[in-house]
Short mmCIF file of C-alpha atoms in Angstrom, two decimals:
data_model
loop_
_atom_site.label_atom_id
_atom_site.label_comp_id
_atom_site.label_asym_id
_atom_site.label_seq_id
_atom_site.Cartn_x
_atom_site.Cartn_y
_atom_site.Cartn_z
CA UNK A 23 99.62 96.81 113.79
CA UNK A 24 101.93 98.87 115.43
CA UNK A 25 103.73 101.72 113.46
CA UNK A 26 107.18 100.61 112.43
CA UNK A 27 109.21 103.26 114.05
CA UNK A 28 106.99 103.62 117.36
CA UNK A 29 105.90 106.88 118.34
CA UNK A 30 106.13 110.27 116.74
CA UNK A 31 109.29 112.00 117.07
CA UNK A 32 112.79 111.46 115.57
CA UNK A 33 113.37 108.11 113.88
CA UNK A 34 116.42 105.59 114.72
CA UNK A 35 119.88 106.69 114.14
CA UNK A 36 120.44 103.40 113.51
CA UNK A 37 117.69 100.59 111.36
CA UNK A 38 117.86 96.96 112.47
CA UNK A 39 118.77 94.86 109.84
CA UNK A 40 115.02 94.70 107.79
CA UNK A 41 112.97 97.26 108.98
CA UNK A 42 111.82 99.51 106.50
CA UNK A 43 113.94 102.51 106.51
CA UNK A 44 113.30 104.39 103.58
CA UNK A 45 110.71 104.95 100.97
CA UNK A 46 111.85 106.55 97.33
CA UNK A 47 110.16 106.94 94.50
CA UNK A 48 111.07 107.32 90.59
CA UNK A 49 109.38 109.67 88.49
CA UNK A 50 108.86 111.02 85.10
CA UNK A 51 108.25 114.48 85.96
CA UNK A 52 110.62 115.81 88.89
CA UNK A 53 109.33 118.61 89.60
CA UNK A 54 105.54 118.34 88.88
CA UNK A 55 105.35 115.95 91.45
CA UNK A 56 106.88 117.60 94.30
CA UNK A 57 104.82 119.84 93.52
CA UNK A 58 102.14 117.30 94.17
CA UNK A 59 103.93 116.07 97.36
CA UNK A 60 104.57 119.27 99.15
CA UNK A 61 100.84 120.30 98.67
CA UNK A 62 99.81 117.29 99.95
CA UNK A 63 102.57 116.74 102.57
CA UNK A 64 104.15 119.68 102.97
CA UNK A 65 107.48 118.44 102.39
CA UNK A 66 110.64 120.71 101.21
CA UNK A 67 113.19 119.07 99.48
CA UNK A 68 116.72 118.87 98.69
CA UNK A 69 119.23 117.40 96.71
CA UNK A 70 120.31 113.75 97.18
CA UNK A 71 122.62 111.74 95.41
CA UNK A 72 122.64 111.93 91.86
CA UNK A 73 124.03 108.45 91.15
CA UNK A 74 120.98 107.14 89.61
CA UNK A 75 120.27 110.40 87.93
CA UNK A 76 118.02 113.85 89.36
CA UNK A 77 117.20 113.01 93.02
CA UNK A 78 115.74 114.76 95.57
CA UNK A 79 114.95 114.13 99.32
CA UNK A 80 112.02 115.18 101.42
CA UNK A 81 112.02 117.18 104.48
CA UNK A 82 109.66 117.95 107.24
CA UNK A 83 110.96 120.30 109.94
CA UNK A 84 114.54 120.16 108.12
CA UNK A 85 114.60 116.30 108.20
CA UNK A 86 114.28 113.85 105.57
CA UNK A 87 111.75 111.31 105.32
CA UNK A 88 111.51 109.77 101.86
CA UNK A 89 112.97 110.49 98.23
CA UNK A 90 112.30 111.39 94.70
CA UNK A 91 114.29 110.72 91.38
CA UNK A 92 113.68 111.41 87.99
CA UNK A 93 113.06 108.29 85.53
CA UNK A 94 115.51 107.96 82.12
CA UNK A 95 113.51 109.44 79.93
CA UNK A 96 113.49 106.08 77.97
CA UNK A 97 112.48 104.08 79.94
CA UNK A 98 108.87 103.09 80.95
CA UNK A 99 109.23 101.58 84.41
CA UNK A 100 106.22 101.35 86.53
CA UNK A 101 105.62 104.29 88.91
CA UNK A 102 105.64 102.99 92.74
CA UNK A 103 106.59 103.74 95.67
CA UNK A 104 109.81 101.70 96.80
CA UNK A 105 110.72 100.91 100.69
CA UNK A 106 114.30 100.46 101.37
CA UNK A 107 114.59 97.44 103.90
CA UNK A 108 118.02 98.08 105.85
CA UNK A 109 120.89 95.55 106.33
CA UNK A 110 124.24 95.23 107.71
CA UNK A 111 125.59 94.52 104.38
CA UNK A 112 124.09 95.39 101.00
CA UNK A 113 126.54 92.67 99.15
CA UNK A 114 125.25 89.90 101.43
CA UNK A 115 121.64 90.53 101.53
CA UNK A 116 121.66 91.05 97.69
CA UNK A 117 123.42 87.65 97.76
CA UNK A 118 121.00 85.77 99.81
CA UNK A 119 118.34 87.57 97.49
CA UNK A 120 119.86 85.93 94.78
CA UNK A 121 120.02 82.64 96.49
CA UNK A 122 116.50 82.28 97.83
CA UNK A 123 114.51 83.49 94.16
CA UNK A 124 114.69 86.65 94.09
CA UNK A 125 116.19 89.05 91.46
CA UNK A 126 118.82 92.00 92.18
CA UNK A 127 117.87 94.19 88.87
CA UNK A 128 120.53 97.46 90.09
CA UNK A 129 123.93 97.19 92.13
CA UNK A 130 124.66 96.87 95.00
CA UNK A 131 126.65 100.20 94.45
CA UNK A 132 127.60 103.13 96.43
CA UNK A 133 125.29 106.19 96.79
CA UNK A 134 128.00 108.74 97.33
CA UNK A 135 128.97 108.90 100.96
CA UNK A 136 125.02 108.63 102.41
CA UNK A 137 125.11 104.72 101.82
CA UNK A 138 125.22 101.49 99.77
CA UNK A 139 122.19 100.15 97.94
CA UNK A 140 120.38 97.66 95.69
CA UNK A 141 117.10 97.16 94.21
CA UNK A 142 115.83 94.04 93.64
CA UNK A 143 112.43 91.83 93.65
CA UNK A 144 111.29 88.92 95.34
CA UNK A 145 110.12 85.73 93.68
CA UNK A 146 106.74 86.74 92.87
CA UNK A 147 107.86 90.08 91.26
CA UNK A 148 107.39 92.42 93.81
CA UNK A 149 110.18 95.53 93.82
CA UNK A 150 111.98 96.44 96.69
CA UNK A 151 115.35 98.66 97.95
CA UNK A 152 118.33 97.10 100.22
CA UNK A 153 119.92 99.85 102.30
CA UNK A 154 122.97 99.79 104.34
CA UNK A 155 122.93 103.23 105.25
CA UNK A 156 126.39 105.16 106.20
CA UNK A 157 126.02 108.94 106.16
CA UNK A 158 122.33 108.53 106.03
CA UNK A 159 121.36 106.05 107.83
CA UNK A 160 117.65 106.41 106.49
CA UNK A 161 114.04 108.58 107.66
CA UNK A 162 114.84 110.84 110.35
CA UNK A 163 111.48 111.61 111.86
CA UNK A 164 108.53 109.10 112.03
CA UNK A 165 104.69 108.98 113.36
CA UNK A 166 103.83 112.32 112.89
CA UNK A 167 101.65 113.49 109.48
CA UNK A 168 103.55 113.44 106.26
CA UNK A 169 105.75 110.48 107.70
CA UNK A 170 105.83 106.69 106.29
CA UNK A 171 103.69 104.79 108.78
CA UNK A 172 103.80 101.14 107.29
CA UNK A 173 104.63 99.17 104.59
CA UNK A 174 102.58 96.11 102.98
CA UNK A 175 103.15 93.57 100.31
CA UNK A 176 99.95 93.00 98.20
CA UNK A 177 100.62 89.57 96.70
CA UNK A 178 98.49 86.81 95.10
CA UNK A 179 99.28 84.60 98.40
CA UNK A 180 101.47 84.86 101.75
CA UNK A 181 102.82 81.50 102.15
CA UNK A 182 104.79 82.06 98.50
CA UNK A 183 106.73 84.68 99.79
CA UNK A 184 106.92 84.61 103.22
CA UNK A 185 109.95 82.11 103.21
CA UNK A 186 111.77 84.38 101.06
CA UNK A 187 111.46 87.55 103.05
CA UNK A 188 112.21 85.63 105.85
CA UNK A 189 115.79 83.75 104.99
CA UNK A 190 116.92 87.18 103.11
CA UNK A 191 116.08 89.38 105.84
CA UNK A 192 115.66 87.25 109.11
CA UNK A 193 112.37 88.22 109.62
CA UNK A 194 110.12 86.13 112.23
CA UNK A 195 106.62 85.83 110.48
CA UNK A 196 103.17 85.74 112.86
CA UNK A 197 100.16 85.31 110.77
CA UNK A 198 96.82 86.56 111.78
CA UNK A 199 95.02 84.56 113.34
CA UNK A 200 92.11 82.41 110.98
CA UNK A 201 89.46 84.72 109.35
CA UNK A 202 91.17 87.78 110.60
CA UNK A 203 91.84 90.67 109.22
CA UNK A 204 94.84 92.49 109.87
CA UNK A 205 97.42 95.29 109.20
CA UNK A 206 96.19 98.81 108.05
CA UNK A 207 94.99 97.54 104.85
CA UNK A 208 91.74 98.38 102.77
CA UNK A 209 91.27 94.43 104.60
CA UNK A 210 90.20 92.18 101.80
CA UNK A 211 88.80 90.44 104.70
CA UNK A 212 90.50 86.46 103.43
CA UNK A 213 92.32 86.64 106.35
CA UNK A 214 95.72 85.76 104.72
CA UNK A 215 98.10 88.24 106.12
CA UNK A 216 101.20 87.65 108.07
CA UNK A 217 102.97 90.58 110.00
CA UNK A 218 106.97 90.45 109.62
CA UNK A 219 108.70 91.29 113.13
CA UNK A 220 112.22 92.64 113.49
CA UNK A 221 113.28 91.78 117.49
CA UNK A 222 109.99 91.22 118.37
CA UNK A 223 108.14 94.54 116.55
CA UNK A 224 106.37 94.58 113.39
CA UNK A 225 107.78 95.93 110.90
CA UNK A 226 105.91 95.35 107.72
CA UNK A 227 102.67 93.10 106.63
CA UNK A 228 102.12 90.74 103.60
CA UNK A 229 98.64 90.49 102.63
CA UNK A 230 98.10 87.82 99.98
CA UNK A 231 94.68 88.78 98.08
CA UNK A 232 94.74 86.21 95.41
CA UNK A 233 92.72 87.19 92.32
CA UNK A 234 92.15 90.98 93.81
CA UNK A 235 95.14 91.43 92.83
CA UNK A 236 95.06 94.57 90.29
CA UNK A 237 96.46 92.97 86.87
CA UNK A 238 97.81 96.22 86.15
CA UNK A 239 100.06 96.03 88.73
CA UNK A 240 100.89 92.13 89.71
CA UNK A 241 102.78 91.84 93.33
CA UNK A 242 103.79 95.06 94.86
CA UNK A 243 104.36 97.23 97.70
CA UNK A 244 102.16 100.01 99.14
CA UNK A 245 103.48 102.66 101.35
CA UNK A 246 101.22 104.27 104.07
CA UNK A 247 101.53 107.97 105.13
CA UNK A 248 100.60 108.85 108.20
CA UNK A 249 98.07 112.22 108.07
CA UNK A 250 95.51 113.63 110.31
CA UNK A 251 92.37 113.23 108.30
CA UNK A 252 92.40 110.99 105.91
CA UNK A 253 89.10 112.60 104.43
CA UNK A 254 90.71 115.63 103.64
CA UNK A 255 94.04 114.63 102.56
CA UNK A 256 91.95 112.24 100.03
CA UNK A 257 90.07 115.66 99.16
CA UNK A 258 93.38 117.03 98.75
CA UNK A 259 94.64 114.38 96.57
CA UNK A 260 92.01 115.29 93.74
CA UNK A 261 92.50 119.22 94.17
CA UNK A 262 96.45 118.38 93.21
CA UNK A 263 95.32 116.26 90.09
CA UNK A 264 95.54 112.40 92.00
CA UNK A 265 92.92 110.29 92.61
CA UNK A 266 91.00 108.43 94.95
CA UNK A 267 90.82 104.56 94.33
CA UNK A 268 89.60 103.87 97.76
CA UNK A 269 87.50 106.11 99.59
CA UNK A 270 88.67 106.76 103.24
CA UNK A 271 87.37 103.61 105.86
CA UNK A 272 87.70 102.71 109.20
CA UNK A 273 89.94 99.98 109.69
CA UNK A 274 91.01 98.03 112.53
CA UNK A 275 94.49 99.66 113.08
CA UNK A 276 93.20 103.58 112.34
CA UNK A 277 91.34 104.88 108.79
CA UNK A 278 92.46 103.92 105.41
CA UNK A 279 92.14 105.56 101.88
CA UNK A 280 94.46 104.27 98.94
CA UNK A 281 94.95 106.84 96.50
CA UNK A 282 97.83 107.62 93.41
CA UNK A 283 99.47 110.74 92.55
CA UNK A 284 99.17 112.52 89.03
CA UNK A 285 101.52 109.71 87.66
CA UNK A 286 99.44 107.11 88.80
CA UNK A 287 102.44 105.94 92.33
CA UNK A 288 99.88 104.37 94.27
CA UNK A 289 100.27 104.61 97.76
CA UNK A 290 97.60 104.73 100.88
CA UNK A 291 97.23 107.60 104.00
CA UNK A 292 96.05 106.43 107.22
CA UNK A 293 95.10 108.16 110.06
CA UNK A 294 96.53 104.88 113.10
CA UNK A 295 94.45 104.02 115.65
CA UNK A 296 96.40 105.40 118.99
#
């Protein structure tokens, strides 16, 4: 699998209409975990738009490459990372969502000037963002350490989903070919996994893994950070009070560990394969 934004360097001004284009996640504890973050990352940070309470973005070199909000504190949502998949038109997409199973749980609503969002979930449960981006159009630097690399769907099975992703994003879908094994994934080896291309270029993965599917956690999707070693950074993880769930592995796309932050956001480093 090939990264979703190509080579290192500066990211798209402009996102074709379902490539991931943004990763954010929501929090209980703000600050504690960019705390985590920038010792793990070395991100800075910044304030974002506030219209879904305390938000921050991250910076490397002075540009932005994913976000962090604070959580109500009454409310006990999961913790998990979130891509943003762009579009032309928030108020469409979240219409087709709506049309085609899915669930649009917040907006579509304006995020100050930077852009207009939604959050929503596909038929199988699994959360995701809508972004049609305006002042910020989304990441601004991608393939180099610290960066989103890829996003993957862990599901109980491709074919349920596949359709939907498909018709609400125009997706073309190229499964792997029998008994293979692919995308950057800890490769649960059943072979069901179907790359999503936007014009061509992967994008994003779904990888259904039936009953390995943590109960804990039901469909979701994992967000892959590009590093350098992913032995150390896993290392790292543990010194900054996260943990390892898998140890680091070679893969077929580069070397995989899956870890979680202090409030248990699970999300996966990986070192691609050039």
């Amino acid at each position: 699998m090939t990264e979703a934004r190509g080579s290192a360097g500066q990211a798209h001004a402009r996102y074709a209409p379902g490539t991931p284009c943004w990763v954010s996640l929501m929090v209980h504890g703000l600050e504690a975990t960019q705390d985590f973050y920038q010792g793990l990352f070395g991100w800075e940070f910044r304030q974002g738009p506030q219209h879904l309470g305390a938000y921050v973005r991250a910076l490397l070199d002075g540009r932005e490459v994913a976000g962090i909000g604070r959580l109500p504190a009454d409310r006990r949502l999961p913790v998990a990372w979130t891509p943003y998949l762009a579009s032309d038109d928030v108020d469409s997409t979240a219409h087709v969502v709506r049309l085609s199973g899915g669930t649009i749980a917040v907006g579509p609503l304006d995020a100050a000037d930077a852009g207009r969002m939604a959050i929503g979930s596909d038929p199988a449960g699994a959360v995701f963002g809508i972004w049609q981006g305006a002042a910020h159009p989304g990441a601004a630097l991608a393939g180099v350490p610290g960066t989103p690399a890829w996003n993957e769907l862990r599901t109980y099975d491709s074919v349920g989903v596949v359709k939907f992703y498909a018709t609400a994003f125009g997706y073309e879908p190229q499964p792997a070919a029998a008994g293979g094994d692919e995308g950057k994934g800890e490769g649960e080896g059943n072979g069901d996994y179907v790359t999503l291309l936007v014009e061509g270029r992967p994008v994003a993965g779904i990888r259904g893994v039936g009953s390995a599917l943590p109960r804990d956690r039901g469909p979701h999707w994992m967000t892959y950070f590009e590093v350098a070693d992913p032995d150390a950074a896993a290392e790292r993880v543990l010194e900054l009070g996260g943990q390892v769930l898998t140890p680091a592995r070679d893969a077929e796309h580069g070397r995989v560990a899956q870890v979680s932050d202090p409030e248990g956001a699970r999300f996966s480093l990986v070192r691609s394969a050039r």
